[in-house]
PDB file of C-alpha atoms and ligand atoms in Angstrom:
ATOM      1  CA  UNK S   1      -3.240  17.542 -68.108  1.00  0.00           C
ATOM      2  CA  UNK S   2      -1.789  16.834 -64.821  1.00  0.00           C
ATOM      3  CA  UNK S   3      -1.404  14.047 -62.394  1.00  0.00           C
ATOM      4  CA  UNK S   4      -0.915  14.811 -58.848  1.00  0.00           C
ATOM      5  CA  UNK S   5       0.378  11.885 -56.013  1.00  0.00           C
ATOM      6  CA  UNK S   6      -1.934  11.182 -53.221  1.00  0.00           C
ATOM      7  CA  UNK S   7      -0.929   9.066 -50.886  1.00  0.00           C
ATOM      8  CA  UNK S   8      -3.246   5.989 -49.937  1.00  0.00           C
ATOM      9  CA  UNK S   9      -2.368   3.885 -47.540  1.00  0.00           C
ATOM     10  CA  UNK S  10       1.022   2.594 -47.557  1.00  0.00           C
ATOM     11  CA  UNK S  11       0.480   3.513 -51.539  1.00  0.00           C
ATOM     12  CA  UNK S  12       1.689   5.902 -53.665  1.00  0.00           C
ATOM     13  CA  UNK S  13      -0.692   6.496 -56.258  1.00  0.00           C
ATOM     14  CA  UNK S  14      -1.151   8.331 -59.225  1.00  0.00           C
ATOM     15  CA  UNK S  15      -4.393   9.729 -60.585  1.00  0.00           C
ATOM     16  CA  UNK S  16      -5.141  12.129 -63.286  1.00  0.00           C
ATOM     17  CA  UNK S  17      -7.570  14.080 -61.855  1.00  0.00           C
ATOM     18  CA  UNK S  18      -8.345  16.607 -64.643  1.00  0.00           C
ATOM     19  CA  UNK S  19      -9.586  13.207 -66.712  1.00  0.00           C
ATOM     20  CA  UNK S  20     -11.803  12.203 -63.959  1.00  0.00           C
ATOM     21  CA  UNK S  21     -13.146  15.667 -63.223  1.00  0.00           C
ATOM     22  CA  UNK S  22     -13.920  15.747 -66.925  1.00  0.00           C
ATOM     23  CA  UNK S  23     -15.492  12.388 -66.566  1.00  0.00           C
ATOM     24  CA  UNK S  24     -17.611  13.144 -63.897  1.00  0.00           C
ATOM     25  CA  UNK S  25     -18.711  16.382 -65.420  1.00  0.00           C
ATOM     26  CA  UNK S  26     -19.862  14.430 -68.452  1.00  0.00           C
ATOM     27  CA  UNK S  27     -21.801  12.245 -66.759  1.00  0.00           C
ATOM     28  CA  UNK S  28     -24.086  14.077 -64.146  1.00  0.00           C
ATOM     29  CA  UNK S  29     -24.831  17.675 -66.113  1.00  0.00           C
ATOM     30  CA  UNK S  30     -27.838  15.637 -67.298  1.00  0.00           C
ATOM     31  CA  UNK S  31     -29.008  15.407 -64.191  1.00  0.00           C
ATOM     32  CA  UNK S  32     -29.580  19.172 -63.662  1.00  0.00           C
ATOM     33  CA  UNK S  33     -32.726  19.007 -65.396  1.00  0.00           C
ATOM     34  CA  UNK S  34     -34.372  16.840 -62.484  1.00  0.00           C
ATOM     35  CA  UNK S  35     -33.821  19.276 -59.486  1.00  0.00           C
ATOM     36  CA  UNK S  36     -35.000  22.887 -59.556  1.00  0.00           C
ATOM     37  CA  UNK S  37     -33.479  25.962 -58.332  1.00  0.00           C
ATOM     38  CA  UNK S  38     -33.949  27.424 -55.220  1.00  0.00           C
ATOM     39  CA  UNK S  39     -36.886  30.214 -55.805  1.00  0.00           C
ATOM     40  CA  UNK S  40     -37.979  31.486 -52.425  1.00  0.00           C
ATOM     41  CA  UNK S  41     -35.103  33.554 -52.636  1.00  0.00           C
ATOM     42  CA  UNK S  42     -36.524  35.786 -55.896  1.00  0.00           C
ATOM     43  CA  UNK S  43     -33.294  36.813 -56.901  1.00  0.00           C
ATOM     44  CA  UNK S  44     -32.007  33.289 -57.872  1.00  0.00           C
ATOM     45  CA  UNK S  45     -34.965  32.124 -59.425  1.00  0.00           C
ATOM     46  CA  UNK S  46     -33.735  33.271 -62.393  1.00  0.00           C
ATOM     47  CA  UNK S  47     -30.361  30.927 -62.120  1.00  0.00           C
ATOM     48  CA  UNK S  48     -30.004  29.149 -65.301  1.00  0.00           C
ATOM     49  CA  UNK S  49     -30.036  25.675 -63.677  1.00  0.00           C
ATOM     50  CA  UNK S  50     -28.232  23.606 -66.872  1.00  0.00           C
ATOM     51  CA  UNK S  51     -24.977  24.228 -65.402  1.00  0.00           C
ATOM     52  CA  UNK S  52     -22.261  22.198 -63.671  1.00  0.00           C
ATOM     53  CA  UNK S  53     -18.606  23.418 -62.738  1.00  0.00           C
ATOM     54  CA  UNK S  54     -16.106  21.079 -60.836  1.00  0.00           C
ATOM     55  CA  UNK S  55     -13.033  22.564 -59.129  1.00  0.00           C
ATOM     56  CA  UNK S  56      -9.982  20.617 -57.031  1.00  0.00           C
ATOM     57  CA  UNK S  57      -7.665  22.296 -55.355  1.00  0.00           C
ATOM     58  CA  UNK S  58      -5.000  20.359 -54.083  1.00  0.00           C
ATOM     59  CA  UNK S  59      -2.571  21.569 -51.012  1.00  0.00           C
ATOM     60  CA  UNK S  60       0.547  21.613 -52.989  1.00  0.00           C
ATOM     61  CA  UNK S  61      -1.140  24.339 -55.224  1.00  0.00           C
ATOM     62  CA  UNK S  62      -2.368  22.381 -58.185  1.00  0.00           C
ATOM     63  CA  UNK S  63      -5.862  23.499 -59.683  1.00  0.00           C
ATOM     64  CA  UNK S  64      -8.546  21.560 -61.804  1.00  0.00           C
ATOM     65  CA  UNK S  65     -11.694  22.791 -63.359  1.00  0.00           C
ATOM     66  CA  UNK S  66     -14.165  21.561 -65.643  1.00  0.00           C
ATOM     67  CA  UNK S  67     -17.253  23.390 -66.803  1.00  0.00           C
ATOM     68  CA  UNK S  68     -18.780  26.604 -65.483  1.00  0.00           C
ATOM     69  CA  UNK S  69     -15.787  26.383 -62.964  1.00  0.00           C
ATOM     70  CA  UNK S  70     -15.171  30.145 -63.091  1.00  0.00           C
ATOM     71  CA  UNK S  71     -19.138  31.439 -62.998  1.00  0.00           C
ATOM     72  CA  UNK S  72     -19.292  33.540 -59.698  1.00  0.00           C
ATOM     73  CA  UNK S  73     -22.931  32.436 -57.980  1.00  0.00           C
ATOM     74  CA  UNK S  74     -24.330  32.389 -54.861  1.00  0.00           C
ATOM     75  CA  UNK S  75     -22.815  30.525 -52.139  1.00  0.00           C
ATOM     76  CA  UNK S  76     -25.399  30.809 -49.527  1.00  0.00           C
ATOM     77  CA  UNK S  77     -25.188  28.610 -46.515  1.00  0.00           C
ATOM     78  CA  UNK S  78     -21.855  27.137 -47.535  1.00  0.00           C
ATOM     79  CA  UNK S  79     -20.836  31.220 -45.610  1.00  0.00           C
ATOM     80  CA  UNK S  80     -22.065  29.456 -42.723  1.00  0.00           C
ATOM     81  CA  UNK S  81     -18.290  27.771 -42.808  1.00  0.00           C
ATOM     82  CA  UNK S  82     -16.971  31.510 -42.912  1.00  0.00           C
ATOM     83  CA  UNK S  83     -18.968  32.640 -39.933  1.00  0.00           C
ATOM     84  CA  UNK S  84     -18.249  30.013 -37.593  1.00  0.00           C
ATOM     85  CA  UNK S  85     -14.327  30.445 -38.640  1.00  0.00           C
ATOM     86  CA  UNK S  86     -14.865  33.721 -37.536  1.00  0.00           C
ATOM     87  CA  UNK S  87     -17.178  33.539 -34.236  1.00  0.00           C
ATOM     88  CA  UNK S  88     -14.947  30.139 -33.216  1.00  0.00           C
ATOM     89  CA  UNK S  89     -11.687  32.163 -33.012  1.00  0.00           C
ATOM     90  CA  UNK S  90     -13.164  35.097 -31.550  1.00  0.00           C
ATOM     91  CA  UNK S  91     -14.850  33.044 -28.199  1.00  0.00           C
ATOM     92  CA  UNK S  92     -13.411  29.499 -28.850  1.00  0.00           C
ATOM     93  CA  UNK S  93     -15.309  26.713 -26.762  1.00  0.00           C
ATOM     94  CA  UNK S  94     -17.729  29.022 -25.277  1.00  0.00           C
ATOM     95  CA  UNK S  95     -20.187  29.455 -28.132  1.00  0.00           C
ATOM     96  CA  UNK S  96     -21.542  25.787 -27.667  1.00  0.00           C
ATOM     97  CA  UNK S  97     -23.044  27.562 -24.647  1.00  0.00           C
ATOM     98  CA  UNK S  98     -25.311  29.094 -27.352  1.00  0.00           C
ATOM     99  CA  UNK S  99     -25.895  26.583 -29.496  1.00  0.00           C
ATOM    100  CA  UNK S 100     -25.164  22.553 -29.898  1.00  0.00           C
ATOM    101  CA  UNK S 101     -23.107  20.456 -32.061  1.00  0.00           C
ATOM    102  CA  UNK S 102     -25.661  17.367 -33.190  1.00  0.00           C
ATOM    103  CA  UNK S 103     -27.725  17.002 -36.236  1.00  0.00           C
ATOM    104  CA  UNK S 104     -30.892  18.396 -36.177  1.00  0.00           C
ATOM    105  CA  UNK S 105     -32.668  15.869 -38.266  1.00  0.00           C
ATOM    106  CA  UNK S 106     -35.385  18.699 -39.743  1.00  0.00           C
ATOM    107  CA  UNK S 107     -35.281  21.071 -42.931  1.00  0.00           C
ATOM    108  CA  UNK S 108     -32.550  24.020 -42.767  1.00  0.00           C
ATOM    109  CA  UNK S 109     -35.212  26.394 -42.379  1.00  0.00           C
ATOM    110  CA  UNK S 110     -37.080  24.485 -39.802  1.00  0.00           C
ATOM    111  CA  UNK S 111     -38.465  25.956 -36.910  1.00  0.00           C
ATOM    112  CA  UNK S 112     -40.034  23.004 -34.554  1.00  0.00           C
ATOM    113  CA  UNK S 113     -37.387  21.739 -32.849  1.00  0.00           C
ATOM    114  CA  UNK S 114     -36.097  25.535 -31.256  1.00  0.00           C
ATOM    115  CA  UNK S 115     -39.699  25.435 -29.599  1.00  0.00           C
ATOM    116  CA  UNK S 116     -38.883  22.316 -27.714  1.00  0.00           C
ATOM    117  CA  UNK S 117     -35.261  22.906 -27.385  1.00  0.00           C
ATOM    118  CA  UNK S 118     -35.736  26.739 -26.142  1.00  0.00           C
ATOM    119  CA  UNK S 119     -34.446  28.734 -28.441  1.00  0.00           C
ATOM    120  CA  UNK S 120     -31.165  26.681 -28.223  1.00  0.00           C
ATOM    121  CA  UNK S 121     -30.237  25.578 -31.936  1.00  0.00           C
ATOM    122  CA  UNK S 122     -29.533  22.220 -32.380  1.00  0.00           C
ATOM    123  CA  UNK S 123     -26.045  23.249 -34.995  1.00  0.00           C
ATOM    124  CA  UNK S 124     -24.571  26.156 -36.265  1.00  0.00           C
ATOM    125  CA  UNK S 125     -25.563  25.076 -39.820  1.00  0.00           C
ATOM    126  CA  UNK S 126     -28.909  24.975 -39.815  1.00  0.00           C
ATOM    127  CA  UNK S 127     -30.331  28.742 -40.348  1.00  0.00           C
ATOM    128  CA  UNK S 128     -30.879  29.096 -36.232  1.00  0.00           C
ATOM    129  CA  UNK S 129     -27.476  28.197 -35.659  1.00  0.00           C
ATOM    130  CA  UNK S 130     -26.112  30.550 -38.364  1.00  0.00           C
ATOM    131  CA  UNK S 131     -28.219  33.430 -36.923  1.00  0.00           C
ATOM    132  CA  UNK S 132     -26.663  33.041 -33.161  1.00  0.00           C
ATOM    133  CA  UNK S 133     -23.345  32.905 -34.804  1.00  0.00           C
ATOM    134  CA  UNK S 134     -23.941  35.858 -36.495  1.00  0.00           C
ATOM    135  CA  UNK S 135     -25.342  37.259 -33.467  1.00  0.00           C
ATOM    136  CA  UNK S 136     -21.691  36.643 -32.075  1.00  0.00           C
ATOM    137  CA  UNK S 137     -20.134  37.900 -34.861  1.00  0.00           C
ATOM    138  CA  UNK S 138     -21.756  41.554 -34.285  1.00  0.00           C
ATOM    139  CA  UNK S 139     -21.326  41.571 -31.147  1.00  0.00           C
ATOM    140  CA  UNK S 140     -17.465  40.433 -30.900  1.00  0.00           C
ATOM    141  CA  UNK S 141     -16.326  42.272 -34.894  1.00  0.00           C
ATOM    142  CA  UNK S 142     -16.635  46.076 -34.746  1.00  0.00           C
ATOM    143  CA  UNK S 143     -16.902  46.409 -38.273  1.00  0.00           C
ATOM    144  CA  UNK S 144     -18.487  42.918 -38.855  1.00  0.00           C
ATOM    145  CA  UNK S 145     -19.253  43.392 -42.404  1.00  0.00           C
ATOM    146  CA  UNK S 146     -15.859  44.732 -43.626  1.00  0.00           C
ATOM    147  CA  UNK S 147     -14.307  42.239 -41.701  1.00  0.00           C
ATOM    148  CA  UNK S 148     -16.050  38.993 -42.649  1.00  0.00           C
ATOM    149  CA  UNK S 149     -15.377  40.192 -46.470  1.00  0.00           C
ATOM    150  CA  UNK S 150     -11.946  40.735 -45.638  1.00  0.00           C
ATOM    151  CA  UNK S 151     -11.409  37.230 -43.950  1.00  0.00           C
ATOM    152  CA  UNK S 152     -12.777  35.281 -47.206  1.00  0.00           C
ATOM    153  CA  UNK S 153     -10.597  37.810 -49.847  1.00  0.00           C
ATOM    154  CA  UNK S 154      -7.894  36.224 -47.343  1.00  0.00           C
ATOM    155  CA  UNK S 155      -8.578  32.571 -47.219  1.00  0.00           C
ATOM    156  CA  UNK S 156      -9.836  32.831 -50.910  1.00  0.00           C
ATOM    157  CA  UNK S 157      -6.539  34.240 -52.340  1.00  0.00           C
ATOM    158  CA  UNK S 158      -9.463  36.494 -54.681  1.00  0.00           C
ATOM    159  CA  UNK S 159      -9.383  39.863 -53.904  1.00  0.00           C
ATOM    160  CA  UNK S 160     -12.631  40.007 -56.034  1.00  0.00           C
ATOM    161  CA  UNK S 161     -15.001  38.334 -53.841  1.00  0.00           C
ATOM    162  CA  UNK S 162     -17.685  40.176 -53.366  1.00  0.00           C
ATOM    163  CA  UNK S 163     -21.357  40.413 -51.026  1.00  0.00           C
ATOM    164  CA  UNK S 164     -24.408  40.824 -53.985  1.00  0.00           C
ATOM    165  CA  UNK S 165     -26.771  43.147 -52.345  1.00  0.00           C
ATOM    166  CA  UNK S 166     -29.560  42.633 -54.472  1.00  0.00           C
ATOM    167  CA  UNK S 167     -29.794  39.345 -53.593  1.00  0.00           C
ATOM    168  CA  UNK S 168     -29.157  40.320 -49.576  1.00  0.00           C
ATOM    169  CA  UNK S 169     -31.985  42.882 -50.188  1.00  0.00           C
ATOM    170  CA  UNK S 170     -34.138  39.721 -51.844  1.00  0.00           C
ATOM    171  CA  UNK S 171     -34.268  37.713 -49.136  1.00  0.00           C
ATOM    172  CA  UNK S 172     -34.397  39.863 -46.427  1.00  0.00           C
ATOM    173  CA  UNK S 173     -37.893  41.132 -48.176  1.00  0.00           C
ATOM    174  CA  UNK S 174     -38.629  37.535 -48.276  1.00  0.00           C
ATOM    175  CA  UNK S 175     -37.140  36.276 -45.158  1.00  0.00           C
ATOM    176  CA  UNK S 176     -40.131  35.594 -43.329  1.00  0.00           C
ATOM    177  CA  UNK S 177     -39.002  32.264 -41.612  1.00  0.00           C
ATOM    178  CA  UNK S 178     -35.429  33.462 -40.672  1.00  0.00           C
ATOM    179  CA  UNK S 179     -37.388  36.347 -39.254  1.00  0.00           C
ATOM    180  CA  UNK S 180     -38.897  34.105 -37.333  1.00  0.00           C
ATOM    181  CA  UNK S 181     -36.652  32.148 -35.480  1.00  0.00           C
ATOM    182  CA  UNK S 182     -34.399  34.822 -35.091  1.00  0.00           C
ATOM    183  CA  UNK S 183     -37.130  36.531 -33.226  1.00  0.00           C
ATOM    184  CA  UNK S 184     -37.991  33.422 -31.601  1.00  0.00           C
ATOM    185  CA  UNK S 185     -34.512  33.208 -30.348  1.00  0.00           C
ATOM    186  CA  UNK S 186     -34.504  36.773 -28.928  1.00  0.00           C
ATOM    187  CA  UNK S 187     -37.782  35.281 -27.175  1.00  0.00           C
ATOM    188  CA  UNK S 188     -35.764  32.764 -25.242  1.00  0.00           C
ATOM    189  CA  UNK S 189     -33.123  35.188 -24.933  1.00  0.00           C
ATOM    190  CA  UNK S 190     -30.213  33.839 -27.056  1.00  0.00           C
ATOM    191  CA  UNK S 191     -29.826  36.621 -30.145  1.00  0.00           C
ATOM    192  CA  UNK S 192     -28.004  39.889 -28.275  1.00  0.00           C
ATOM    193  CA  UNK S 193     -28.278  42.395 -30.608  1.00  0.00           C
ATOM    194  CA  UNK S 194     -31.272  43.705 -32.489  1.00  0.00           C
ATOM    195  CA  UNK S 195     -32.942  41.074 -34.751  1.00  0.00           C
ATOM    196  CA  UNK S 196     -32.953  43.269 -37.728  1.00  0.00           C
ATOM    197  CA  UNK S 197     -29.185  43.887 -37.199  1.00  0.00           C
ATOM    198  CA  UNK S 198     -28.755  40.107 -37.009  1.00  0.00           C
ATOM    199  CA  UNK S 199     -31.083  39.134 -40.274  1.00  0.00           C
ATOM    200  CA  UNK S 200     -28.952  41.740 -42.220  1.00  0.00           C
ATOM    201  CA  UNK S 201     -25.781  40.470 -41.318  1.00  0.00           C
ATOM    202  CA  UNK S 202     -26.982  37.032 -41.751  1.00  0.00           C
ATOM    203  CA  UNK S 203     -28.498  37.387 -45.762  1.00  0.00           C
ATOM    204  CA  UNK S 204     -25.434  39.550 -46.333  1.00  0.00           C
ATOM    205  CA  UNK S 205     -23.330  36.494 -45.517  1.00  0.00           C
ATOM    206  CA  UNK S 206     -25.265  34.536 -47.246  1.00  0.00           C
ATOM    207  CA  UNK S 207     -25.312  36.487 -50.443  1.00  0.00           C
ATOM    208  CA  UNK S 208     -21.943  36.653 -51.407  1.00  0.00           C
ATOM    209  CA  UNK S 209     -21.019  35.026 -54.689  1.00  0.00           C
ATOM    210  CA  UNK S 210     -17.492  33.271 -55.274  1.00  0.00           C
ATOM    211  CA  UNK S 211     -16.950  30.725 -58.521  1.00  0.00           C
ATOM    212  CA  UNK S 212     -15.698  27.275 -57.605  1.00  0.00           C
ATOM    213  CA  UNK S 213     -12.249  28.102 -57.890  1.00  0.00           C
ATOM    214  CA  UNK S 214     -12.114  30.698 -55.613  1.00  0.00           C
ATOM    215  CA  UNK S 215     -13.992  28.313 -52.837  1.00  0.00           C
ATOM    216  CA  UNK S 216     -12.270  25.019 -52.975  1.00  0.00           C
ATOM    217  CA  UNK S 217      -9.299  27.380 -52.670  1.00  0.00           C
ATOM    218  CA  UNK S 218     -11.119  29.356 -49.517  1.00  0.00           C
ATOM    219  CA  UNK S 219     -11.514  25.822 -47.500  1.00  0.00           C
ATOM    220  CA  UNK S 220      -7.945  24.675 -47.507  1.00  0.00           C
ATOM    221  CA  UNK S 221      -7.080  25.814 -44.104  1.00  0.00           C
ATOM    222  CA  UNK S 222      -9.378  22.911 -43.206  1.00  0.00           C
ATOM    223  CA  UNK S 223      -7.798  20.559 -45.327  1.00  0.00           C
ATOM    224  CA  UNK S 224      -4.601  21.740 -43.240  1.00  0.00           C
ATOM    225  CA  UNK S 225      -5.206  21.786 -39.479  1.00  0.00           C
ATOM    226  CA  UNK S 226      -6.278  25.053 -39.700  1.00  0.00           C
ATOM    227  CA  UNK S 227      -3.646  26.693 -42.145  1.00  0.00           C
ATOM    228  CA  UNK S 228      -3.554  28.439 -45.189  1.00  0.00           C
ATOM    229  CA  UNK S 229      -1.464  27.073 -47.359  1.00  0.00           C
ATOM    230  CA  UNK S 230      -0.566  29.416 -49.763  1.00  0.00           C
ATOM    231  CA  UNK S 231      -0.078  32.214 -46.947  1.00  0.00           C
ATOM    232  CA  UNK S 232       0.998  30.362 -43.779  1.00  0.00           C
ATOM    233  CA  UNK S 233      -1.769  31.736 -42.205  1.00  0.00           C
ATOM    234  CA  UNK S 234      -3.262  30.049 -38.786  1.00  0.00           C
ATOM    235  CA  UNK S 235      -6.793  30.733 -38.864  1.00  0.00           C
ATOM    236  CA  UNK S 236      -8.016  28.216 -36.537  1.00  0.00           C
ATOM    237  CA  UNK S 237      -5.958  25.140 -33.948  1.00  0.00           C
ATOM    238  CA  UNK S 238      -5.481  21.999 -35.677  1.00  0.00           C
ATOM    239  CA  UNK S 239      -8.416  21.069 -32.707  1.00  0.00           C
ATOM    240  CA  UNK S 240     -10.481  23.778 -34.159  1.00  0.00           C
ATOM    241  CA  UNK S 241      -9.989  22.537 -37.700  1.00  0.00           C
ATOM    242  CA  UNK S 242     -10.869  19.117 -36.370  1.00  0.00           C
ATOM    243  CA  UNK S 243     -14.257  19.980 -35.319  1.00  0.00           C
ATOM    244  CA  UNK S 244     -15.327  22.397 -37.380  1.00  0.00           C
ATOM    245  CA  UNK S 245     -14.573  19.269 -40.132  1.00  0.00           C
ATOM    246  CA  UNK S 246     -16.432  17.085 -37.965  1.00  0.00           C
ATOM    247  CA  UNK S 247     -19.232  19.351 -37.495  1.00  0.00           C
ATOM    248  CA  UNK S 248     -19.410  19.241 -41.325  1.00  0.00           C
ATOM    249  CA  UNK S 249     -19.641  15.770 -41.555  1.00  0.00           C
ATOM    250  CA  UNK S 250     -22.222  15.667 -38.922  1.00  0.00           C
ATOM    251  CA  UNK S 251     -24.572  18.844 -40.330  1.00  0.00           C
ATOM    252  CA  UNK S 252     -22.999  20.081 -43.178  1.00  0.00           C
ATOM    253  CA  UNK S 253     -25.889  19.040 -45.483  1.00  0.00           C
ATOM    254  CA  UNK S 254     -28.951  19.284 -42.736  1.00  0.00           C
ATOM    255  CA  UNK S 255     -30.854  16.048 -42.876  1.00  0.00           C
ATOM    256  CA  UNK S 256     -29.311  14.950 -45.836  1.00  0.00           C
ATOM    257  CA  UNK S 257     -26.019  14.435 -43.976  1.00  0.00           C
ATOM    258  CA  UNK S 258     -26.089  10.947 -43.565  1.00  0.00           C
ATOM    259  CA  UNK S 259     -27.095   9.792 -46.743  1.00  0.00           C
ATOM    260  CA  UNK S 260     -24.256  12.495 -48.293  1.00  0.00           C
ATOM    261  CA  UNK S 261     -21.707  10.936 -45.290  1.00  0.00           C
ATOM    262  CA  UNK S 262     -22.772   7.526 -46.887  1.00  0.00           C
ATOM    263  CA  UNK S 263     -22.530   8.401 -50.337  1.00  0.00           C
ATOM    264  CA  UNK S 264     -19.214  10.560 -50.517  1.00  0.00           C
ATOM    265  CA  UNK S 265     -17.409  10.172 -47.249  1.00  0.00           C
ATOM    266  CA  UNK S 266     -16.087  13.705 -46.804  1.00  0.00           C
ATOM    267  CA  UNK S 267     -16.977  16.644 -44.251  1.00  0.00           C
ATOM    268  CA  UNK S 268     -18.824  18.912 -46.994  1.00  0.00           C
ATOM    269  CA  UNK S 269     -21.234  22.228 -46.679  1.00  0.00           C
ATOM    270  CA  UNK S 270     -23.634  22.762 -49.056  1.00  0.00           C
ATOM    271  CA  UNK S 271     -26.261  26.056 -50.145  1.00  0.00           C
ATOM    272  CA  UNK S 272     -29.278  26.959 -51.761  1.00  0.00           C
ATOM    273  CA  UNK S 273     -27.353  28.439 -54.395  1.00  0.00           C
ATOM    274  CA  UNK S 274     -26.279  24.957 -55.700  1.00  0.00           C
ATOM    275  CA  UNK S 275     -22.855  24.807 -54.175  1.00  0.00           C
ATOM    276  CA  UNK S 276     -21.215  21.488 -52.370  1.00  0.00           C
ATOM    277  CA  UNK S 277     -17.418  21.775 -51.005  1.00  0.00           C
ATOM    278  CA  UNK S 278     -15.997  19.086 -49.478  1.00  0.00           C
ATOM    279  CA  UNK S 279     -12.191  18.467 -48.262  1.00  0.00           C
ATOM    280  CA  UNK S 280      -9.658  15.541 -48.207  1.00  0.00           C
ATOM    281  CA  UNK S 281      -7.950  15.906 -45.086  1.00  0.00           C
ATOM    282  CA  UNK S 282      -3.653  16.982 -46.419  1.00  0.00           C
ATOM    283  CA  UNK S 283      -4.710  16.307 -49.864  1.00  0.00           C
ATOM    284  CA  UNK S 284      -7.071  18.986 -51.195  1.00  0.00           C
ATOM    285  CA  UNK S 285     -10.591  20.571 -51.143  1.00  0.00           C
ATOM    286  CA  UNK S 286     -13.516  20.528 -53.947  1.00  0.00           C
ATOM    287  CA  UNK S 287     -16.011  22.512 -54.818  1.00  0.00           C
ATOM    288  CA  UNK S 288     -18.929  21.586 -57.466  1.00  0.00           C
ATOM    289  CA  UNK S 289     -22.129  23.768 -58.129  1.00  0.00           C
ATOM    290  CA  UNK S 290     -25.065  23.067 -60.147  1.00  0.00           C
ATOM    291  CA  UNK S 291     -28.302  25.244 -59.001  1.00  0.00           C
ATOM    292  CA  UNK S 292     -30.871  22.354 -59.566  1.00  0.00           C
ATOM    293  CA  UNK S 293     -31.587  20.808 -56.224  1.00  0.00           C
ATOM    294  CA  UNK S 294     -32.977  17.960 -54.802  1.00  0.00           C
ATOM    295  CA  UNK S 295     -35.914  17.960 -52.017  1.00  0.00           C
ATOM    296  CA  UNK S 296     -33.152  18.443 -49.504  1.00  0.00           C
ATOM    297  CA  UNK S 297     -31.970  22.035 -51.202  1.00  0.00           C
ATOM    298  CA  UNK S 298     -28.928  20.331 -51.939  1.00  0.00           C
ATOM    299  CA  UNK S 299     -27.688  20.291 -55.657  1.00  0.00           C
ATOM    300  CA  UNK S 300     -28.198  16.947 -57.263  1.00  0.00           C
ATOM    301  CA  UNK S 301     -25.524  16.973 -59.610  1.00  0.00           C
ATOM    302  CA  UNK S 302     -23.331  18.022 -57.001  1.00  0.00           C
ATOM    303  CA  UNK S 303     -24.212  15.414 -54.732  1.00  0.00           C
ATOM    304  CA  UNK S 304     -23.762  12.523 -57.522  1.00  0.00           C
ATOM    305  CA  UNK S 305     -20.209  14.314 -58.527  1.00  0.00           C
ATOM    306  CA  UNK S 306     -18.273  14.125 -55.503  1.00  0.00           C
ATOM    307  CA  UNK S 307     -19.849  10.639 -54.975  1.00  0.00           C
ATOM    308  CA  UNK S 308     -18.224   9.810 -57.953  1.00  0.00           C
ATOM    309  CA  UNK S 309     -15.369  11.523 -57.234  1.00  0.00           C
ATOM    310  CA  UNK S 310     -14.490   9.359 -54.335  1.00  0.00           C
ATOM    311  CA  UNK S 311     -15.464   6.402 -55.462  1.00  0.00           C
ATOM    312  CA  UNK S 312     -13.516   6.894 -58.264  1.00  0.00           C
ATOM    313  CA  UNK S 313     -10.389   7.948 -56.935  1.00  0.00           C
ATOM    314  CA  UNK S 314     -10.867   5.588 -53.903  1.00  0.00           C
ATOM    315  CA  UNK S 315      -9.654   8.710 -51.770  1.00  0.00           C
ATOM    316  CA  UNK S 316     -12.074   9.956 -49.381  1.00  0.00           C
ATOM    317  CA  UNK S 317     -11.775  10.362 -44.917  1.00  0.00           C
ATOM    318  CA  UNK S 318     -12.671   6.561 -44.773  1.00  0.00           C
TER     319      UNK S 318
HETATM  320  N1  LIG R 401     -30.385  32.052 -47.254  1.00  0.00           N
HETATM  321  C1  LIG R 401     -30.792  30.790 -47.199  1.00  0.00           C
HETATM  322  C2  LIG R 401     -31.654  30.619 -46.544  1.00  0.00           C
HETATM  323  O1  LIG R 401     -31.390  31.765 -45.182  1.00  0.00           O
HETATM  324  C3  LIG R 401     -29.531  29.774 -46.681  1.00  0.00           C
HETATM  325  C4  LIG R 401     -29.894  28.371 -47.278  1.00  0.00           C
HETATM  326  C5  LIG R 401     -28.961  27.703 -47.620  1.00  0.00           C
HETATM  327  O2  LIG R 401     -28.139  27.912 -48.588  1.00  0.00           O
HETATM  328  O3  LIG R 401     -29.290  26.439 -47.148  1.00  0.00           O
HETATM  329  O4  LIG R 401     -32.731  30.300 -46.087  1.00  0.00           O
END
């Protein structure tokens, strides 16, 4: 068992992270029986819902894990954070000419708002926003597919991270809503590349498979003013990292973002594969994976685990 030092207020306290996540694992695991795996992507519907992995990765390079923390899973919308990072790096604040920064209050794949708001998605984490980001990446990166993968391998320190082409194909064959979003935006001039190319890239990005240990590590640059702590590489400026974290707080869990902020108190991003990653600035990142989802498409046990983590440790951003 390892203990780490965490600064809370003016007081240096020591917490036994491993003990805490093992306790949380045992407490929230039964909840997976009450959720439902994402079945609208056929390749995901056979995932065993009764799984839970938790990994905490500290900035000073300590890793704590429990349960299925080394099992690769489909990161789905968590990948939108990597996509946004690449687009933001390339274009800076110009990206906000094509999408907003407001919570949508609607489902991640909703079409309703997009028509009223003339093809400008509310934020980069709903599907419409991520499709615009994919379009920007295709325009700005010559070898987009390879460059995204290299980026994720680099920030996670895991050279085995890869796309799952079967999952991408499966979603491509059934992704009618995403196609509708993309074509609607094309009609408003907010998709510049051929729609089919944008959809292909978006589905590929969503198909990335990672384990909680690699994903937690990959988010450390967001907890560290934009710098990857183990390589020293500056990915985003401190200001950009701040803004990306702010967007995760307000929009990272779709129309459950308010409830998540209230319960957990951390910037985080979820995916319909059942993963959620959250960060505590200057301290750590935590990744939870449990594939059974609630009605909003977020991991049921995952949210509960994160709420307990900030409650038991008394550390959040507030
Ligand atoms: N690939 C999924 C979709 O586009 C991502 C959704 C999610 O993870 O929230 O529907």
